[in-house]
Structure formats: C-alpha cells, structure tokens
Amino acid sequence: DGFKVKSTQTSSFDETWRPVWGETATIRNHYNEMAVNLHQPSSDRDITIRFRVYDYGMGLRYEFPQQQTLNYFVIKEEHTQFAMTADHTAYWIPGDYDTQEYEYNITPLTGIRAVIAKHREAYKSNSSTTVFSNTGVQTSLQLKTKDGLYINIHEAACLDYPTMHLNLDDKNLVFESWLTPDAVGRKGFIQTPFNTPWRTVMVSDDARDMLSCKLTLNLNEPCKIEDTSWIHPTKYCGVWWNMIVGTKSWSYTNDLPSVRLGVTDYAKCKPNGTHGATNEEVKRYIDFAAKNGLQEVLVEGWNEGWEDWFGHQKLDVFDFVTPYPDFDIKMLNDYAHAKGVKLMMHHETSSSALNYERHLEDAFNLMNKYGYDAVKTGYVGDIIPRGEYHYSQLMNNHYQHVIETAAKHHIMVNAHEATRPTGICRTWPNLVGNESARGTEYEAFGGNVAYHTVMLPFTRLQGGPMDYTPGIFETRLSDWSQNPSFVHTTLCGQLSLYLVMYSPLQMAADLPEHYEKYDDAFQFIRDVACDWDDSKYLEAEPAQYITVARKAKGTDNWFVGGKTGEEARTAVVRLDFLDKGRKYACAIYQDAKGADYEHNPKAYQIIHKTVKKGDVLKINEARGGGFAVSLIAK
Ligand code: NOJ
Ligand code: CA
C-alpha cells in the first residue's frame, strides 16, 4: 500500500538462442521492457515491477532488491489480477494443490462453478488431490473470446516459489492469483534479492500462434549447464504398460504383509509369478529396443519396497539402490550396453520427498556406476513432509534440487506427478520431461476424452514437454487382458501423437508382441525423430484438431502429424515447406474408411508415393483419429 513511482526504465532486447533440444533449432527472444521502480515511504522499501511485451503476449514479475529495510519476509498473499472483458470460453481443469491429472472442461467462465461443485467429491478419487475453490482453475489456462481471440494465462520460471492457480470472481469476471500454501498455510519464505515467477498472457487471433509462441521458454534464464553433450533426445520402451493395465505387478512377492527395508529378507519370499521386472522380461525389452532403434528401456518395479509402497504415508518406502532378487542390475546393464541400448532408471518416491532427498546421492551414484543416464521419478500419494502439497514452495524446491543434483551426475530427469512445468527446461535442459497432466495411463483407468491430446498442447505443454507415453496399438485392452478400458484414439491417432505432443522423450508404450502384430504401422515409430530443426503448425483449434509439420534435426526429412478430437475431419496439408526441386518418398499412415476410436480403432492404411513442394495432401481423420506422414528427401 502507498507505493509511489520513483522512476521507470524502458529498453528492448532481441536475441536468438539455440535450445539443446526443441521444436526449432533457434528461438528468437524479442521484447520491449519497462521496469517500474516503486518506493513505499512509510517503510522506506523499494520494489520493482518488470514488464516484457512480445508480439504475441506479455509477462510481468515483482522484484525485491536486497535492502536494509527488506531482507526476509513471508508471503501472505499475491494479488495479481487478470480482468476478463466478457464471459469467454475457458478450457480448464480444476485448481488443485496436488494434481493436474484431469480432463479438460470447456465452459463459459460463468460455468466453472457448477462443474466443480458437481464433481468435487468425485475428484477425491485420485491418489492425492486438494481442490481449493469452486472457481479455482489451473494454468496454463486457454481462453477464447466470442470474436475469435485466443488468450492463454500461465507463469514462467516458477523457482523458489509456490505454484500459482487462478481463482475467478465470477460476478466481475476477474481472475486472481492463488498461491499454493505450505503445510501451515504460508505462501512462501523469501530472502532478498528475489524475483517472483513471471505472470504471462499470450494472445492472438490465430490458434496456431498459441502453439508456436515460445514466450514461456523465453522468460526463463539461459542454460546453466556448461557441457550439455550428455543430454540427448530419446525414444524408449519399457516394462511398464503391463503393470498399468494390471497384467503384471511392480511387486516381487505376495508373501509380505508389510516391508521393512534392510530387514525384510526377499530371498526367503516366494516370487508372485506376476513380477514384471525379471531378468528374462527385461532382456526381451532390450532385444526389442536394439532391433528397432529405441535408445533406452525403462524398468519399473526393479527395487525392493513395492509390496506396500502405496497408501500408508510411509517415510522409508524405498532406498532406490536395492534390486529385487530376480533383477540382476549389473548383468542387465551390461547386456543392454553390448547391444547399444541403455536402461532407464525408475525412482517412485511415493511422495516421500524427505526419504528421496536422504537417498539421492547414493541413488545417483548407483546410476553412474552401472551407466544409467536418465531417471523417471514419481510422486504418487500425499507428500512427506506430511501436510505439504505437490505444488508448494518446499516441493518446488525439492524438484529443482533433484534436477540440479542430477545435472551434476549427468542424469536426465523425467518427473511424474511433480508440479506442472513453467519453462525451466530452458535453464536446465536435463529436465527432458514431466508428466504433470493426465497421461496415457488413464486410458487403462477408464479413459481420456478423445479431445484430450488436442487440448494438452494448448495448456500443459506451454511449460515444457510431457512424457505422455503414446503408441498403444492394442487399444481395446479387453482383447488381451481383464481390463475393460479402451484407448480413446484410433491406432493412427496414436501415431500422430509423436508429432502433435512435442517431446524430446518419446515412449513406444505398448508391448513388443503388440508391435510385432502391426509391424508395418510400427515402422513410423521406428522412423520418427524426436528432435527438430523446424516446426510449422498448419492447422489448430483447441479441443478440435492440430496438424503440425516438423523437420528432423540435422536432416532434410520432414514428418507431419494430425490429430482430431471427437469429430471426424479432413486435414489439408500443403507441402509448401519442402525444398524446391526436390523429391520426397512419402509414407502416409491414416485411418482407413470406417475407422472410429470406439467401434473400429485399428482400421488403418499406409500409402506410399513420391511428392514435391506445392503438392497438397488431403487426409481423412476418423473420430478420435489422426494421421502420421514421413517425408524422406531423395
Ligand atoms: C504413476 C506414473 O505416472 C506411472 O507412469 C508409474 O508407472 C506409476 N506412478 C508407478 O510409479
Ligand atoms: Ca501419473
């Protein structure tokens, strides 16, 4: 209260930088800036509000310089407001301190309250949820005005600060920042000098700009890792989908009522016969990866503790270094390396962050010893320290501590159930993925709406790539398991996700035996790149469709993917991005006539032809379907 403007400074900035991995080889960071320096006479304190304005949006943050009168303080509230001009259409998920594993709702702003009120009890069925208000929503929040303006509100560089939600005053249509509290209700412990995260707004009358705009990355600091040569985009498979579907288990035995690490003697336990991470099974996946050009194999359930990992708020849940008796860590890593493949580590923390931090150095040393260079972490359940939330300042600092410690060990990180990202992967490109949204796993837990993956690029992906784990070919799970769920896309829709859902980390998530059945379609997963020199969004509308063309890094080859939501449509792909005078071998993987994600998901056809710049492909996409195209320069 009572601040006076002391001075303002304006400047401009224009720089082009090269991401370690990304959708494009270079990114232009071009903005005008204004710093408004404020003084509060009653306390003799200074703060600055800094604004950066881009062609497609803006960011602002609060800066607290170090000063005699302001060194340490506790945040009680942040009152940043975003005033809406009308009752826009919102594509939103409920504000929640613990999870983002939701499907998107599409309602007017004034419709949010009724939906949350109706489902608030049902939301509690996830493993850890805290919905805080009937008008609270998460960022990145996508909006659309009646006259066709696309607006997106998010935050960038959320470091040493709690994650921000938005709470709507639905009478006046004003959103206000709503910070995640700690266990006793405080919003953040600050020591000056300190800058808050950026509060961002993107805007355009063309939905494609929402996808190509790099504002969130640009508002993060440049890369802090000097030698990035060990960071690499990765295609991987894994001992995983069987456990999610329920046909195999993470645990080794059914003998144990509970586990005490270091005391329980697994050698005396009878194997349950369903354990997934056995030597034999892991070797089968390594062979499959080696044969098909996948660089890594994720193995979950390799370590002691899975018999009672969930639901007990157990502090000492895993030690991250002790394998089960049927997982020979040395033999398997040697076997993989001999075939040019690496194993990918899995650290499920069961949300016992306290325990994970105690074991982190040993766990990463073990990885270094055996030659692992990537870890998938996970935070299922309520957080320990008890009472903390997944999105609090303390937990955001935990995830950051893991990223920075991993960087010292030359380890790439893919964090599941962590807070949703805010572009930190620019500064720490060893953060190659997050889940932090509803992923493919939910297709085995009842399903994701068909438009889910044409929503995520507008929202969740604004902050960084997602480990969505695409590539499920046997979409009807009851065809091969007791699981009654089905995947809400066609087989070609799954292929399209390798383009539409940009990530430097892409899983081929289905079982090797399923890919062997559809080997001609699997060829696309073998061929597709996961790092790009260029990307062009050709068609886009939130929750309806996305079509994107990408040029594979260091090559002249292009790949195109298109995904549609609930409605069948025809994508129009103008090949005007190809090189003039050049011919390309084109393979189109598309939904066949009659394909439909509910009734006929596996009907696909593959068309081969030669194309050139200027040709136009018209490709039918089934309900919940999509297509994938490879264009190999001749
Ligand atoms: C949830 C993760 O999202 C999933 O991928 C993982 O398999 C399980 N937790 C077990 O860690
Ligand atoms: Ca998850």
Short mmCIF file of C-alpha atoms in Angstrom, two decimals, residues 390-600:
data_model
loop_
_atom_site.label_atom_id
_atom_site.label_comp_id
_atom_site.label_asym_id
_atom_site.label_seq_id
_atom_site.Cartn_x
_atom_site.Cartn_y
_atom_site.Cartn_z
CA HIS A 390 2.80 -31.19 -4.53
CA TYR A 391 2.78 -27.52 -5.64
CA SER A 392 4.19 -25.80 -2.54
CA GLN A 393 7.38 -23.74 -2.42
CA LEU A 394 9.09 -26.50 -0.44
CA MET A 395 8.18 -29.16 -3.03
CA ASN A 396 9.05 -26.92 -5.98
CA ASN A 397 12.46 -26.53 -4.35
CA HIS A 398 12.66 -30.30 -3.97
CA TYR A 399 12.02 -30.97 -7.68
CA GLN A 400 14.59 -28.30 -8.53
CA HIS A 401 17.13 -29.83 -6.13
CA VAL A 402 16.67 -33.19 -7.88
CA ILE A 403 17.15 -31.60 -11.33
CA GLU A 404 20.31 -29.75 -10.29
CA THR A 405 21.79 -32.74 -8.44
CA ALA A 406 21.02 -34.94 -11.44
CA ALA A 407 22.81 -32.45 -13.71
CA LYS A 408 25.96 -32.85 -11.61
CA HIS A 409 25.73 -36.60 -12.20
CA HIS A 410 24.96 -36.16 -15.93
CA ILE A 411 21.47 -37.59 -15.48
CA MET A 412 18.36 -36.57 -17.42
CA VAL A 413 15.12 -36.26 -15.43
CA ASN A 414 11.52 -37.08 -16.30
CA ALA A 415 9.37 -36.24 -13.26
CA HIS A 416 5.85 -37.65 -12.92
CA GLU A 417 3.24 -36.08 -10.60
CA ALA A 418 5.57 -33.14 -9.92
CA THR A 419 4.25 -29.60 -10.24
CA ARG A 420 3.35 -28.56 -13.80
CA PRO A 421 6.34 -27.04 -15.58
CA THR A 422 7.00 -23.36 -16.33
CA GLY A 423 9.76 -23.44 -18.96
CA ILE A 424 12.58 -24.34 -16.57
CA CYS A 425 13.87 -26.83 -19.17
CA ARG A 426 15.47 -23.86 -20.96
CA THR A 427 17.76 -23.28 -17.97
CA TRP A 428 18.04 -26.96 -17.03
CA PRO A 429 17.70 -28.95 -20.27
CA ASN A 430 18.38 -32.19 -18.40
CA LEU A 431 14.71 -31.85 -17.39
CA VAL A 432 13.68 -33.69 -20.55
CA GLY A 433 10.12 -34.41 -19.48
CA ASN A 434 7.37 -34.20 -16.95
CA GLU A 435 4.09 -35.99 -16.74
CA SER A 436 2.16 -33.40 -14.73
CA ALA A 437 -1.08 -33.99 -16.56
CA ARG A 438 -3.39 -36.85 -17.33
CA GLY A 439 -1.29 -39.23 -19.41
CA THR A 440 -1.87 -42.44 -21.34
CA GLU A 441 -2.03 -44.39 -18.06
CA TYR A 442 -5.61 -43.10 -17.66
CA GLU A 443 -6.61 -44.95 -20.81
CA ALA A 444 -6.25 -48.04 -18.60
CA PHE A 445 -8.12 -46.39 -15.71
CA GLY A 446 -11.35 -45.66 -17.61
CA GLY A 447 -10.10 -43.48 -20.46
CA ASN A 448 -9.27 -39.95 -21.57
CA VAL A 449 -11.75 -37.95 -23.63
CA ALA A 450 -10.99 -38.11 -27.36
CA TYR A 451 -10.04 -34.41 -27.49
CA HIS A 452 -7.53 -34.66 -24.62
CA THR A 453 -4.42 -34.65 -26.82
CA VAL A 454 -5.65 -31.74 -28.93
CA MET A 455 -6.06 -29.81 -25.68
CA LEU A 456 -2.76 -30.55 -23.91
CA PRO A 457 -0.51 -28.73 -26.44
CA PHE A 458 -2.50 -25.53 -25.76
CA THR A 459 -2.24 -25.90 -21.98
CA ARG A 460 0.09 -28.29 -20.21
CA LEU A 461 2.76 -28.25 -22.95
CA GLN A 462 3.18 -24.46 -22.67
CA GLY A 463 5.51 -25.09 -19.73
CA GLY A 464 7.56 -27.90 -21.24
CA PRO A 465 7.34 -31.35 -22.80
CA MET A 466 5.17 -34.13 -21.46
CA ASP A 467 6.02 -37.81 -21.11
CA TYR A 468 2.57 -38.73 -22.45
CA THR A 469 3.70 -42.31 -23.28
CA PRO A 470 1.91 -42.74 -26.63
CA GLY A 471 1.95 -45.64 -29.06
CA ILE A 472 -0.75 -48.01 -27.80
CA PHE A 473 -1.75 -50.18 -30.78
CA GLU A 474 -3.95 -52.75 -28.99
CA THR A 475 -6.35 -50.02 -27.97
CA ARG A 476 -9.09 -52.35 -26.69
CA LEU A 477 -7.48 -53.69 -23.52
CA SER A 478 -10.08 -56.43 -23.06
CA ASP A 479 -8.71 -58.03 -26.26
CA TRP A 480 -5.68 -59.18 -24.26
CA SER A 481 -6.36 -58.54 -20.56
CA GLN A 482 -9.13 -58.42 -17.95
CA ASN A 483 -9.06 -54.61 -18.11
CA PRO A 484 -12.37 -53.27 -19.50
CA SER A 485 -10.98 -49.84 -20.55
CA PHE A 486 -10.18 -48.78 -24.06
CA VAL A 487 -7.88 -46.14 -25.51
CA HIS A 488 -9.85 -43.18 -26.87
CA THR A 489 -7.98 -42.86 -30.17
CA THR A 490 -7.53 -44.93 -33.28
CA LEU A 491 -4.22 -46.66 -33.94
CA CYS A 492 -3.27 -43.86 -36.37
CA GLY A 493 -4.32 -41.34 -33.72
CA GLN A 494 -1.61 -42.88 -31.52
CA LEU A 495 0.98 -42.41 -34.27
CA SER A 496 0.05 -38.76 -34.67
CA LEU A 497 0.96 -38.06 -31.02
CA TYR A 498 4.70 -38.39 -31.79
CA LEU A 499 4.32 -35.11 -33.71
CA VAL A 500 1.36 -33.35 -32.08
CA MET A 501 2.63 -33.80 -28.49
CA TYR A 502 6.16 -32.43 -28.84
CA SER A 503 8.69 -34.07 -26.51
CA PRO A 504 12.40 -34.94 -26.71
CA LEU A 505 11.46 -38.07 -24.80
CA GLN A 506 9.02 -40.36 -26.58
CA MET A 507 7.91 -43.74 -25.40
CA ALA A 508 6.73 -46.62 -27.53
CA ALA A 509 4.47 -47.64 -24.69
CA ASP A 510 2.76 -50.81 -25.94
CA LEU A 511 4.12 -54.35 -25.58
CA PRO A 512 6.69 -55.72 -28.07
CA GLU A 513 4.32 -58.55 -29.01
CA HIS A 514 1.65 -56.00 -29.96
CA TYR A 515 4.04 -54.03 -32.16
CA GLU A 516 5.10 -57.25 -33.87
CA LYS A 517 1.48 -57.76 -34.96
CA TYR A 518 1.34 -54.37 -36.67
CA ASP A 519 4.92 -54.14 -37.85
CA ASP A 520 4.09 -52.01 -40.92
CA ALA A 521 2.49 -49.34 -38.72
CA PHE A 522 5.31 -49.62 -36.17
CA GLN A 523 7.66 -48.56 -38.96
CA PHE A 524 6.53 -44.99 -38.32
CA ILE A 525 7.65 -45.14 -34.67
CA ARG A 526 10.99 -46.56 -35.82
CA ASP A 527 11.41 -43.72 -38.31
CA VAL A 528 10.08 -40.68 -36.47
CA ALA A 529 12.59 -38.22 -34.98
CA CYS A 530 12.22 -36.60 -31.57
CA ASP A 531 14.39 -33.51 -32.06
CA TRP A 532 13.71 -30.85 -34.67
CA ASP A 533 15.27 -28.06 -36.70
CA ASP A 534 11.90 -26.56 -37.58
CA SER A 535 8.20 -26.91 -36.77
CA LYS A 536 5.23 -25.45 -38.61
CA TYR A 537 1.75 -25.57 -37.13
CA LEU A 538 -0.51 -25.96 -40.17
CA GLU A 539 -3.96 -26.23 -38.58
CA ALA A 540 -5.13 -25.79 -34.99
CA GLU A 541 -8.20 -25.27 -32.86
CA PRO A 542 -8.28 -26.11 -29.13
CA ALA A 543 -10.04 -29.41 -28.36
CA GLN A 544 -10.74 -29.95 -32.06
CA TYR A 545 -7.61 -30.54 -34.14
CA ILE A 546 -3.89 -29.90 -34.53
CA THR A 547 -1.77 -30.54 -37.63
CA VAL A 548 1.98 -29.93 -37.43
CA ALA A 549 4.96 -30.46 -39.76
CA ARG A 550 8.43 -30.88 -38.28
CA LYS A 551 11.87 -31.09 -39.88
CA ALA A 552 14.09 -33.72 -38.26
CA LYS A 553 17.26 -32.27 -36.74
CA GLY A 554 20.29 -32.29 -38.99
CA THR A 555 18.40 -33.82 -41.95
CA ASP A 556 16.22 -32.74 -44.88
CA ASN A 557 13.41 -35.06 -43.79
CA TRP A 558 10.02 -33.89 -42.59
CA PHE A 559 7.35 -35.60 -40.51
CA VAL A 560 3.74 -34.45 -40.32
CA GLY A 561 1.17 -35.39 -37.71
CA GLY A 562 -2.50 -34.56 -37.42
CA LYS A 563 -4.87 -35.37 -34.59
CA THR A 564 -8.57 -34.74 -34.31
CA GLY A 565 -10.87 -34.83 -31.28
CA GLU A 566 -14.45 -36.16 -31.20
CA GLU A 567 -15.23 -35.16 -34.80
CA ALA A 568 -14.02 -36.80 -37.99
CA ARG A 569 -12.48 -34.31 -40.42
CA THR A 570 -10.22 -33.91 -43.42
CA ALA A 571 -6.81 -32.39 -42.83
CA VAL A 572 -5.32 -30.29 -45.61
CA VAL A 573 -1.53 -30.48 -45.69
CA ARG A 574 0.09 -28.11 -48.18
CA LEU A 575 3.63 -29.28 -48.74
CA ASP A 576 4.95 -25.79 -49.37
CA PHE A 577 7.58 -26.19 -46.63
CA LEU A 578 9.56 -28.74 -48.71
CA ASP A 579 12.70 -27.80 -50.67
CA LYS A 580 12.09 -26.59 -54.20
CA GLY A 581 13.06 -29.02 -56.96
CA ARG A 582 13.46 -31.95 -54.58
CA LYS A 583 11.54 -35.24 -54.47
CA TYR A 584 10.45 -36.92 -51.24
CA ALA A 585 9.46 -40.52 -50.50
CA CYS A 586 6.18 -40.05 -48.70
CA ALA A 587 4.51 -42.64 -46.43
CA ILE A 588 1.05 -41.75 -45.12
CA TYR A 589 -0.33 -43.71 -42.15
CA GLN A 590 -4.01 -42.90 -42.00
CA ASP A 591 -7.34 -44.07 -40.60
CA ALA A 592 -8.98 -46.40 -43.12
CA LYS A 593 -12.58 -45.95 -44.20
CA GLY A 594 -14.90 -46.80 -41.32
CA ALA A 595 -12.24 -46.27 -38.64
CA ASP A 596 -13.56 -44.90 -35.35
CA TYR A 597 -11.96 -44.81 -31.91
CA GLU A 598 -14.89 -46.56 -30.28
CA HIS A 599 -16.04 -49.04 -32.89
CA ASN A 600 -13.15 -49.70 -35.27
#
